[in-house]
């Protein structure tokens, strides 16, 4: 069966901030079948996840990156969703995490009607040739869009980054940058469940209010209105920071380094402020790594997928009893995906940025 | 008994590179007795250790530092050698690690004639009021000066930084900056004992030769003659670096970050290139902390003193059978101590910088 298939393409490699005009939405067709013997699945894509790392793939890097850059304008009709091949081969359409519904399958693990999340194309339908790393959705009695965030890659990122990398103890003092984002809001709630003192920053007064009122942060500030980050930290953390969950870098990291407590830990999850710079800003205060005997650890979620089932089982009761909240910023329609994506870099979104292609 | 006591004083706080004229050698007197009930010891200082961290104490910092700054010109006749008090109180003369001989004692653990190493003044004689952290020297059938280096603080630093912080595995690829220095030369030999592939850099062709000929480095380069550090790393480590033992920072760290292997470790021991800068250089490539899932860990030896006995027992056979070598740069006379100290920052010394006050 051949159907219409709208797709988002990257028109050219970019430098600096991405613009809507760097992408285009084109309409093609696709034959919706998984050929016999192919082990492929055909999926209808429902909810797309807008994630900061996608920006990295829109620039052609000289240095090898952890994700290959996109190939502008080239449309590949077969998509390979194995991380190991996906992340070492180049793809045509923009790709990213999404929630999808299986519409045809030649793979024994997937049947028509299954809901899955994983890597797919930014398009209405995709053929996934190596569906092994698609994750079948077990609980469908929560909003399916949660599998782009709270119950998907950002959720697992928060879980691993907080519990495995930051090694929190009750009573420790935790700071989170980009705290209202897809990952930050969840790290914060994990910190409160652990009994930590929790402060976050975000880029608007509304987001700051959200942190305090919705996610239980003990304190929060709007970094855009903050002339003196060091003073803000000294006010919020007179005895220093034990755990910094790093999502932004730049001047924030330098000010945090000044205010870390001895034997503190810095979990490096993202550095969104740097993604659009040709030459990243310098970090000047690394000397405090020694003086305060700090550990800084970068991590990527692909190394920790085996923890996903344990993560889902542990968080599901908290979602159902309301002890964990989640805020999404939902945009309707694939044609609005480019705008939603670039909004991440100006902080336009409030909470996890999701694009709805179809609700079923 | 009152005797002459030459001392090295800091004349004023400094910025930038230290100069000989920032210090002065004055002659006073000292009464060589440990008063009854004081639990003090009187020591004759034999070998002084010149260490880069001393530079840090010659500047008055706004931010609290791990070691208090010196008080210029002020001579305190009683010295407190407990790390916990020493490092939170300010002292008059320059102080540092040294090998000393007990000449009077009111402390049950020390008797006249004992050799010890630990914190003392840069002077001929000192009264140590809290000698608990002085370490009594067990093996005197090796050069006593080794207790300023190979068997002292730098040796334990190398041991802890390599085995505890870097967590090496046989066959891993190790890079050491300032590799011929007091710590670097020993880290290198530990790496070879572990079965690692080992490359170091140093600041002269003679030092590079020393690395290869004396310490068994597989490869080494003179960073002062290296226009393109990234190319040097790509040549020495075509498959990347697993462990970087960081002694210098600056451009070196940025180039290393580009060339680390996934899951690599960076042990941050020192950042000597930064000690004389008013504003430290920026480090730009921290993004690779994420992409390569790196761990960077700063450490200070004061947290690891309990490992000293185990370290001495494990290294002593290697010293005696010659499988571990150690190169010292020995300067005679306390009056030459200022010159020896500042030589660390231009790389004048070859190997561990020691100042001999007296040989017994």
XYZ file of C-alpha atoms in Angstrom:
720
model
C 0.000 0.000 0.000
C 1.481 3.316 -1.068
C 0.593 6.313 1.073
C 1.545 9.961 1.313
C 4.611 10.554 3.467
C 5.521 14.047 4.646
C 9.133 14.378 5.813
C 11.396 16.994 7.365
C 14.684 17.399 5.504
C 17.781 19.356 6.392
C 18.512 21.643 3.437
C 22.170 22.320 4.209
C 24.703 22.140 7.017
C 24.441 25.008 9.420
C 26.570 27.077 11.747
C 25.198 29.114 14.636
C 21.567 29.028 15.638
C 19.342 26.855 13.463
C 16.496 28.561 11.575
C 13.226 27.177 10.264
C 14.471 27.884 6.744
C 17.364 25.450 7.268
C 14.809 22.672 7.064
C 12.008 21.947 4.657
C 8.944 19.776 4.791
C 8.471 17.768 1.598
C 5.760 15.341 0.624
C 6.584 11.994 -0.912
C 5.074 8.560 -0.857
C 6.003 5.337 0.860
C 4.990 1.724 0.370
C 3.885 0.507 3.739
C 5.094 -3.025 3.862
C 7.829 -4.980 5.549
C 9.086 -7.353 2.846
C 9.149 -11.041 3.699
C 12.557 -12.076 4.990
C 13.580 -8.469 5.695
C 12.891 -8.574 9.453
C 11.805 -4.973 9.014
C 8.799 -3.211 10.468
C 6.710 -0.430 8.964
C 5.617 2.178 11.492
C 3.285 5.133 11.644
C 5.042 7.860 13.616
C 2.837 9.483 16.257
C 4.886 11.705 18.603
C 8.296 13.156 17.773
C 10.776 14.097 20.462
C 12.673 17.385 20.010
C 16.054 16.956 21.681
C 19.037 19.312 21.852
C 21.521 16.709 20.571
C 19.806 16.831 17.165
C 21.431 20.235 16.612
C 24.814 18.556 16.681
C 23.902 16.457 13.674
C 23.045 19.517 11.581
C 26.701 20.558 11.343
C 29.382 18.700 9.435
C 32.154 18.016 11.938
C 35.794 17.483 11.156
C 36.209 15.564 14.376
C 34.243 12.352 14.639
C 31.163 12.875 16.744
C 29.089 10.460 18.742
C 26.324 10.831 16.217
C 26.971 11.176 12.508
C 25.875 14.363 10.845
C 22.805 14.343 8.635
C 23.081 14.252 4.864
C 21.143 17.311 3.687
C 18.438 16.796 1.166
C 18.983 13.096 0.767
C 16.005 10.924 1.514
C 16.666 7.331 2.454
C 13.562 5.248 2.316
C 14.915 2.507 4.552
C 15.866 3.425 8.037
C 18.081 1.406 10.276
C 17.104 1.776 13.872
C 19.854 -0.219 15.558
C 21.809 2.255 17.603
C 25.013 0.614 16.663
C 24.455 0.997 12.986
C 22.185 4.006 13.147
C 24.797 5.980 15.002
C 27.549 5.033 12.658
C 25.710 5.519 9.379
C 24.290 8.665 7.893
C 20.634 9.155 7.279
C 18.574 11.269 4.979
C 15.636 12.795 6.786
C 16.078 14.228 10.193
C 15.809 11.376 12.627
C 15.159 11.241 16.311
C 13.299 9.506 19.066
C 9.595 9.048 18.600
C 6.579 7.011 19.603
C 5.270 4.969 16.698
C 2.669 2.336 15.898
C 3.561 -0.810 13.994
C 1.534 -1.038 10.780
C 3.328 -3.981 9.175
C 5.943 -6.354 10.529
C 8.243 -9.094 9.314
C 9.939 -9.250 12.725
C 8.896 -11.881 15.297
C 9.073 -9.428 18.226
C 6.638 -6.912 16.739
C 3.114 -7.251 15.512
C 0.706 -4.869 13.851
C -0.817 -2.543 16.428
C 2.128 -2.601 18.812
C 3.224 0.772 20.156
C 6.993 1.271 20.219
C 9.474 4.008 20.968
C 12.933 4.490 19.540
C 14.737 6.058 16.623
C 12.739 6.830 13.551
C 12.529 9.437 10.793
C 10.932 12.842 11.048
C 8.199 11.727 8.717
C 4.708 10.300 8.843
C 5.741 6.709 8.181
C 9.043 4.863 8.316
C 10.375 1.444 7.432
C 12.731 0.309 10.163
C 15.095 -2.343 8.858
C 16.689 -3.356 12.155
C 13.971 -2.913 14.729
C 15.815 -4.717 17.554
C 16.407 -1.547 19.513
C 12.864 -0.300 19.223
C 11.330 -0.726 22.624
C 7.838 -2.143 22.802
C 5.616 -0.047 25.048
C 4.302 -2.123 27.939
C 2.074 0.383 29.730
C -0.407 2.171 27.499
C -2.563 3.553 30.326
C -0.427 6.713 30.502
C -0.176 9.340 27.754
C 1.771 7.723 24.919
C 3.669 10.987 24.380
C 5.376 10.315 27.723
C 7.526 7.789 25.865
C 9.275 10.698 24.161
C 10.131 12.130 27.574
C 9.304 10.944 31.058
C 9.216 7.280 29.997
C 11.640 7.527 27.091
C 15.203 8.588 26.468
C 15.083 11.790 28.604
C 13.528 9.899 31.507
C 16.164 7.182 31.434
C 18.812 9.909 31.084
C 17.568 11.581 34.256
C 17.463 8.245 36.084
C 20.952 7.147 35.064
C 22.483 10.597 35.392
C 21.139 11.073 38.878
C 21.258 7.648 40.492
C 24.191 6.048 38.641
C 26.455 8.985 37.799
C 25.772 11.510 40.591
C 25.549 8.910 43.390
C 23.300 11.037 45.605
C 22.934 10.742 49.351
C 20.059 11.975 51.452
C 20.577 15.543 52.595
C 22.989 16.493 49.811
C 22.635 19.789 47.993
C 21.754 19.519 44.324
C 21.778 22.128 41.573
C 20.243 21.587 38.127
C 20.613 23.873 35.137
C 17.899 23.915 32.450
C 15.853 22.530 35.287
C 12.424 22.700 33.704
C 13.511 20.835 30.578
C 12.752 17.272 29.571
C 15.517 15.850 31.750
C 15.908 18.507 34.435
C 12.368 18.391 35.761
C 12.704 14.687 36.383
C 16.190 14.853 37.937
C 14.760 17.416 40.327
C 11.923 15.169 41.376
C 14.342 12.257 41.868
C 16.449 14.537 44.072
C 13.427 15.385 46.218
C 12.471 11.701 46.477
C 16.044 11.079 47.705
C 15.736 13.757 50.372
C 18.117 16.270 48.834
C 18.023 20.061 49.051
C 17.242 21.170 45.520
C 17.793 24.365 43.532
C 17.351 24.865 39.809
C 17.630 27.611 37.267
C 15.631 28.242 34.146
C 15.262 30.981 31.556
C 11.956 32.627 32.445
C 9.978 33.609 35.519
C 7.204 31.245 34.464
C 9.603 28.334 34.388
C 10.997 29.315 37.767
C 7.467 29.310 39.155
C 6.930 25.876 37.635
C 10.047 24.540 39.351
C 8.862 25.698 42.749
C 5.127 25.053 42.422
C 4.965 21.922 40.327
C 8.256 20.088 40.824
C 9.002 20.845 44.464
C 12.301 22.693 44.059
C 13.363 24.320 47.333
C 14.594 27.359 45.446
C 15.032 28.462 41.839
C 16.180 31.474 39.872
C 15.893 32.938 36.392
C 19.444 32.957 35.050
C 18.536 35.511 32.399
C 17.822 38.051 35.134
C 20.885 37.111 37.141
C 23.835 39.504 36.825
C 26.011 37.616 39.259
C 25.751 33.852 39.161
C 28.385 33.459 41.858
C 26.313 35.587 44.243
C 23.188 33.590 43.355
C 24.961 30.349 44.261
C 26.351 31.787 47.469
C 22.835 32.796 48.438
C 21.218 29.455 47.512
C 24.088 27.264 48.694
C 25.942 28.960 51.543
C 27.681 25.637 52.242
C 28.236 24.653 48.637
C 26.868 22.255 46.047
C 27.340 18.486 46.309
C 25.842 17.523 42.968
C 25.598 19.580 39.811
C 23.530 18.158 37.003
C 25.049 19.944 34.014
C 22.869 20.662 31.025
C 24.236 23.950 29.732
C 27.950 24.715 30.380
C 29.350 28.171 29.607
C 29.516 30.713 32.418
C 27.209 28.542 34.522
C 29.796 25.785 34.887
C 32.510 28.261 35.878
C 30.302 29.750 38.577
C 29.303 26.286 39.805
C 32.946 25.184 40.039
C 33.561 28.078 42.426
C 30.721 26.881 44.594
C 31.118 23.130 44.656
C 31.677 21.412 47.955
C 34.659 19.118 48.547
C 34.102 15.679 46.937
C 31.252 17.027 44.831
C 30.122 15.393 41.615
C 29.264 16.950 38.266
C 27.169 14.798 35.944
C 27.610 16.128 32.425
C 24.453 15.413 30.545
C 24.428 18.208 27.987
C 25.936 21.542 27.158
C 23.107 23.232 25.284
C 24.558 26.748 25.440
C 27.479 25.561 23.317
C 25.720 23.699 20.529
C 25.331 26.749 18.321
C 28.817 28.207 18.814
C 31.530 27.678 16.262
C 34.170 27.759 18.983
C 32.876 26.702 22.373
C 33.390 29.038 25.299
C 36.312 28.393 27.577
C 35.845 27.019 31.069
C 38.308 28.715 33.392
C 37.798 27.311 36.853
C 38.848 23.695 36.397
C 41.515 24.265 39.048
C 38.750 23.633 41.544
C 38.569 20.074 40.257
C 41.748 19.543 42.276
C 41.171 21.853 45.212
C 37.756 20.387 45.853
C 38.557 16.871 44.654
C 35.648 16.843 42.237
C 34.533 14.166 39.858
C 33.114 15.259 36.508
C 31.590 12.510 34.437
C 30.069 12.672 30.997
C 27.566 10.034 30.040
C 25.392 8.977 27.165
C 22.259 7.044 27.529
C 23.151 4.456 24.903
C 25.542 2.880 27.392
C 22.746 2.350 29.904
C 19.823 0.926 27.972
C 19.870 -2.250 30.001
C 18.523 -0.194 32.933
C 15.353 0.774 31.066
C 13.052 -1.998 32.390
C 14.144 -1.337 35.973
C 13.624 2.398 35.427
C 10.086 1.955 34.075
C 9.027 -0.335 36.891
C 10.416 2.017 39.531
C 8.870 5.194 38.135
C 5.438 3.905 37.080
C 3.936 3.872 40.605
C 5.098 7.475 41.106
C 3.420 8.537 37.877
C 0.183 6.788 38.806
C 0.019 8.174 42.356
C 1.023 11.669 41.232
C 4.274 11.924 43.200
C 6.035 12.559 39.912
C 4.685 15.223 37.576
C 5.643 15.870 34.005
C 5.136 18.972 31.881
C 5.094 18.758 28.104
C 5.025 21.466 25.473
C 2.974 19.946 22.673
C 3.058 21.259 19.113
C 0.620 19.913 16.538
C 1.681 18.783 13.070
C 4.889 17.633 11.407
C 5.046 20.912 9.464
C 5.630 22.682 12.798
C 8.463 20.371 13.830
C 11.294 22.637 12.562
C 9.936 25.557 14.574
C 9.564 23.390 17.663
C 13.111 22.100 17.320
C 14.730 25.514 17.035
C 12.665 26.756 19.969
C 14.761 24.532 22.246
C 17.740 26.817 21.720
C 15.909 29.997 22.653
C 14.096 28.344 25.543
C 10.695 28.891 23.909
C 9.400 25.533 25.117
C 8.077 25.034 28.625
C 8.855 21.446 29.575
C 9.438 18.563 27.221
C 9.009 19.560 23.565
C 6.814 17.087 21.697
C 5.478 17.243 18.132
C 2.263 15.379 17.421
C 2.111 13.872 13.945
C -0.930 11.761 14.694
C -2.697 10.628 17.845
C -3.233 7.051 16.731
C 70.416 25.679 73.200
C 70.108 28.687 70.927
C 71.459 28.260 67.398
C 71.541 30.245 64.192
C 68.481 29.694 61.999
C 68.408 30.818 58.395
C 64.896 31.068 56.917
C 63.255 31.802 53.596
C 60.536 34.452 53.826
C 58.018 35.626 51.292
C 58.443 39.411 51.014
C 55.045 40.194 49.491
C 52.169 38.576 47.663
C 52.840 38.035 44.008
C 51.061 37.831 40.687
C 52.482 36.167 37.604
C 55.753 34.275 37.637
C 57.581 34.266 40.964
C 61.034 35.882 41.078
C 63.942 35.270 43.433
C 63.510 38.828 44.689
C 59.998 37.966 45.926
C 61.666 35.966 48.682
C 64.499 36.731 51.048
C 66.772 34.633 53.178
C 67.148 36.041 56.699
C 69.184 34.786 59.609
C 67.670 34.519 63.076
C 68.127 32.274 66.022
C 66.086 29.476 67.504
C 66.113 27.720 70.882
C 66.281 24.047 70.103
C 64.097 22.474 72.705
C 60.710 20.869 72.909
C 59.283 22.198 76.193
C 58.051 19.619 78.665
C 54.337 19.021 78.278
C 54.284 20.630 74.817
C 54.293 17.338 72.853
C 56.406 19.234 70.337
C 59.528 18.098 68.528
C 62.526 20.159 67.448
C 63.898 19.152 64.052
C 66.921 19.891 61.935
C 65.720 20.222 58.351
C 67.856 18.313 55.838
C 66.188 18.146 52.424
C 63.492 20.545 51.203
C 60.984 19.575 48.539
C 60.191 22.192 45.863
C 56.620 21.586 44.750
C 54.442 23.512 42.297
C 51.542 23.903 44.762
C 53.721 26.236 46.865
C 53.225 28.903 44.191
C 49.552 28.947 45.011
C 50.291 30.024 48.567
C 52.277 33.050 47.419
C 49.164 34.833 46.169
C 46.390 36.159 48.353
C 43.184 34.612 47.059
C 39.707 36.011 47.362
C 38.282 32.561 47.015
C 39.163 30.095 49.751
C 41.920 27.798 48.588
C 42.897 24.327 49.687
C 46.014 25.757 51.255
C 46.071 29.115 53.016
C 48.269 31.813 51.563
C 51.504 32.668 53.293
C 51.794 35.746 55.497
C 54.668 37.750 53.973
C 57.510 38.724 56.219
C 56.011 37.299 59.342
C 58.124 34.721 61.118
C 56.347 32.290 63.393
C 58.727 30.438 65.615
C 56.327 27.631 66.352
C 55.153 25.548 63.498
C 52.140 23.332 63.520
C 52.634 20.322 61.317
C 49.185 18.764 61.527
C 47.707 18.970 58.070
C 44.366 19.761 59.495
C 45.588 22.770 61.364
C 48.525 23.586 59.144
C 46.324 23.813 56.133
C 43.788 25.989 57.836
C 46.179 28.356 59.597
C 48.632 30.781 58.094
C 52.323 30.496 58.612
C 55.243 32.854 58.505
C 58.165 31.329 56.681
C 57.590 29.447 53.526
C 56.666 25.932 54.487
C 56.684 22.708 52.585
C 57.521 19.050 52.673
C 60.977 18.115 53.867
C 63.097 15.391 55.379
C 64.207 16.294 58.896
C 66.045 14.830 61.857
C 64.617 14.995 65.362
C 66.993 16.886 67.683
C 64.685 17.179 70.706
C 61.326 15.598 71.459
C 58.552 15.833 74.008
C 56.374 13.477 71.962
C 56.226 9.755 72.767
C 56.282 8.704 69.085
C 59.527 10.509 68.260
C 62.966 10.312 69.771
C 66.199 12.193 69.136
C 67.903 10.881 66.029
C 64.698 9.782 64.241
C 64.412 10.757 60.619
C 60.980 12.046 59.611
C 59.278 13.563 56.600
C 56.377 15.966 56.512
C 55.559 19.655 56.641
C 58.151 21.958 58.082
C 59.508 25.463 57.576
C 61.940 26.558 54.909
C 64.596 27.084 57.559
C 67.469 25.235 59.146
C 65.577 24.211 62.282
C 61.903 24.100 63.201
C 59.827 23.427 66.282
C 56.847 21.305 65.282
C 54.077 21.681 67.826
C 51.763 18.945 66.518
C 54.040 16.316 65.081
C 51.342 13.641 64.664
C 51.381 13.881 60.900
C 55.122 13.735 60.569
C 55.921 10.316 59.207
C 58.796 8.434 60.772
C 61.145 7.073 58.123
C 61.344 3.293 58.350
C 63.878 2.517 55.624
C 67.103 4.540 55.804
C 69.102 2.348 53.404
C 67.929 4.444 50.440
C 68.867 8.089 49.840
C 67.009 10.107 52.488
C 66.228 12.772 49.871
C 63.892 10.221 48.251
C 61.438 11.029 51.040
C 60.881 14.418 49.396
C 59.944 12.644 46.163
C 59.860 8.975 45.264
C 59.058 7.911 48.834
C 57.281 11.066 49.935
C 54.306 13.149 48.894
C 55.007 13.047 45.110
C 55.480 9.275 45.222
C 52.232 8.706 47.057
C 50.560 11.156 44.653
C 51.718 9.093 41.685
C 50.592 5.858 43.342
C 47.140 7.125 44.295
C 46.623 9.083 41.085
C 47.488 6.123 38.930
C 46.151 3.082 40.742
C 43.210 4.596 42.649
C 42.030 7.429 40.427
C 42.978 6.288 36.899
C 41.998 2.626 37.424
C 44.411 1.287 34.791
C 44.091 -1.986 32.941
C 46.844 -3.885 31.181
C 47.201 -2.788 27.574
C 45.613 0.611 28.032
C 47.165 3.686 26.461
C 48.482 6.263 28.905
C 49.627 9.840 28.363
C 51.450 11.898 31.004
C 52.220 15.599 30.793
C 55.211 17.004 32.706
C 56.310 13.409 32.508
C 59.864 13.806 33.798
C 58.765 15.683 36.921
C 58.621 14.439 40.481
C 55.258 12.739 39.974
C 55.248 12.059 36.231
C 58.371 9.910 36.106
C 56.889 7.586 38.689
C 53.416 7.422 37.147
C 55.124 6.402 33.930
C 57.000 3.570 35.580
C 53.808 2.372 37.281
C 52.131 2.379 33.870
C 54.895 0.220 32.430
C 54.716 -2.174 35.396
C 50.971 -2.461 34.656
C 51.601 -3.314 31.012
C 50.314 -0.094 29.504
C 51.449 1.644 26.342
C 53.036 4.856 27.570
C 53.739 8.269 26.049
C 54.864 11.409 27.831
C 55.767 14.957 27.028
C 58.323 17.238 28.596
C 59.846 20.646 27.920
C 63.306 19.824 26.557
C 64.993 17.287 24.314
C 67.106 16.117 27.239
C 64.029 15.370 29.281
C 62.451 13.539 26.358
C 65.589 11.414 26.089
C 65.368 10.708 29.811
C 61.768 9.541 29.437
C 62.686 7.048 26.753
C 66.082 5.910 28.023
C 65.674 5.939 31.762
C 61.966 5.535 32.463
C 60.920 3.189 29.669
C 58.376 5.424 27.919
C 57.342 3.918 24.583
C 57.321 7.355 23.018
C 57.775 10.958 24.121
C 57.840 14.438 22.629
C 59.071 17.924 23.474
C 55.918 20.026 23.683
C 57.919 23.246 23.271
C 58.898 22.133 19.781
C 55.418 20.891 18.943
C 53.357 23.220 16.730
C 50.403 20.911 16.533
C 49.583 18.974 19.684
C 46.576 17.335 18.061
C 48.773 15.918 15.301
C 51.291 14.712 17.884
C 48.558 12.828 19.706
C 47.161 11.375 16.503
C 50.636 10.100 15.682
C 51.344 8.658 19.159
C 47.833 7.401 19.814
C 46.116 6.503 16.534
C 43.421 4.724 18.564
C 43.160 7.303 21.326
C 44.161 7.746 24.941
C 42.602 5.710 27.756
C 44.256 7.499 30.679
C 45.554 11.042 30.852
C 47.534 11.978 33.913
C 47.060 15.755 33.950
C 49.789 17.918 35.406
C 49.625 21.044 33.271
C 46.243 21.981 31.710
C 46.008 24.786 29.162
C 46.167 23.874 25.486
C 47.403 20.398 26.388
C 44.104 19.426 28.007
C 42.098 20.673 25.034
C 44.207 18.617 22.640
C 43.977 15.563 24.882
C 40.175 15.859 25.083
C 40.046 15.594 21.295
C 42.067 12.400 21.452
C 40.607 10.533 24.393
C 39.088 7.142 23.811
C 35.523 6.341 24.871
C 35.315 5.697 28.641
C 38.721 7.270 29.203
C 39.816 8.718 32.515
C 41.573 11.978 33.300
C 43.292 12.138 36.685
C 43.790 15.792 37.542
C 46.867 16.044 39.677
C 48.069 19.543 38.886
C 47.721 22.375 36.428
C 51.159 23.952 36.568
C 50.773 26.045 33.416
C 47.995 27.973 35.148
C 49.543 28.771 38.495
C 51.112 32.016 37.373
C 48.163 33.344 35.378
C 45.819 35.914 36.856
C 42.944 34.519 34.842
C 43.360 30.880 33.944
C 43.082 29.879 30.303
C 39.786 28.530 29.071
C 39.313 24.873 28.258
C 37.125 24.572 25.206
C 36.677 20.902 24.436
C 34.722 19.712 27.466
C 31.965 18.635 25.077
C 34.014 15.499 24.594
C 33.361 14.651 28.235
C 29.901 13.652 27.012
C 30.650 12.310 23.571
C 33.377 10.058 24.902
C 31.792 9.437 28.325
C 34.908 10.546 30.147
C 35.557 10.765 33.849
C 37.723 13.630 35.080
C 38.691 13.444 38.718
C 40.695 15.862 40.788
C 42.451 14.562 43.841
C 44.654 15.709 46.654
C 47.024 13.521 48.482
C 45.844 14.570 51.938
C 42.754 12.432 51.431
C 44.864 9.331 50.850
C 47.519 9.319 53.536
C 46.253 6.047 54.934
C 47.661 4.359 51.817
C 51.226 5.454 52.573
C 52.422 2.292 54.393
C 51.016 0.053 51.661
C 52.659 2.263 49.028
C 56.090 2.113 50.681
C 56.006 -1.653 51.085
C 54.948 -2.164 47.476
C 57.534 0.146 45.938
C 60.574 -0.630 48.094
C 61.446 -3.927 46.344
C 61.294 -2.137 42.964
C 63.694 0.525 44.203
C 66.098 -2.053 45.566
C 66.117 -4.226 42.449
C 66.321 -1.229 40.123
C 63.017 -1.770 38.297
C 62.049 1.721 39.408
C 64.430 4.611 38.783
C 64.267 8.110 40.148
C 65.955 11.267 38.943
C 66.506 14.199 41.281
C 67.749 17.693 40.598
C 69.683 18.575 43.717
C 70.519 22.156 44.682
C 72.872 22.835 47.601
C 72.071 25.370 50.318
C 68.987 27.034 51.716
C 70.043 30.340 50.156
C 69.492 28.722 46.741
C 65.986 27.498 47.597
C 64.152 30.518 46.076
C 65.944 30.018 42.770
C 65.198 26.289 42.817
C 61.529 26.923 43.533
C 60.995 29.380 40.683
C 62.870 27.059 38.330
C 59.891 24.681 38.511
C 57.803 27.148 36.520
C 60.304 27.523 33.680
C 61.101 23.810 33.648
C 64.740 24.421 34.632
C 64.828 21.345 36.853
C 65.386 17.872 35.451
C 63.515 15.469 37.707
C 62.478 16.053 41.278
C 63.734 19.408 42.625
C 65.397 18.987 46.016
C 67.245 21.558 48.114
C 69.880 20.253 50.504
C 70.138 22.237 53.737
C 72.298 19.668 55.450
C 73.172 16.032 54.834
C 72.836 14.938 58.445
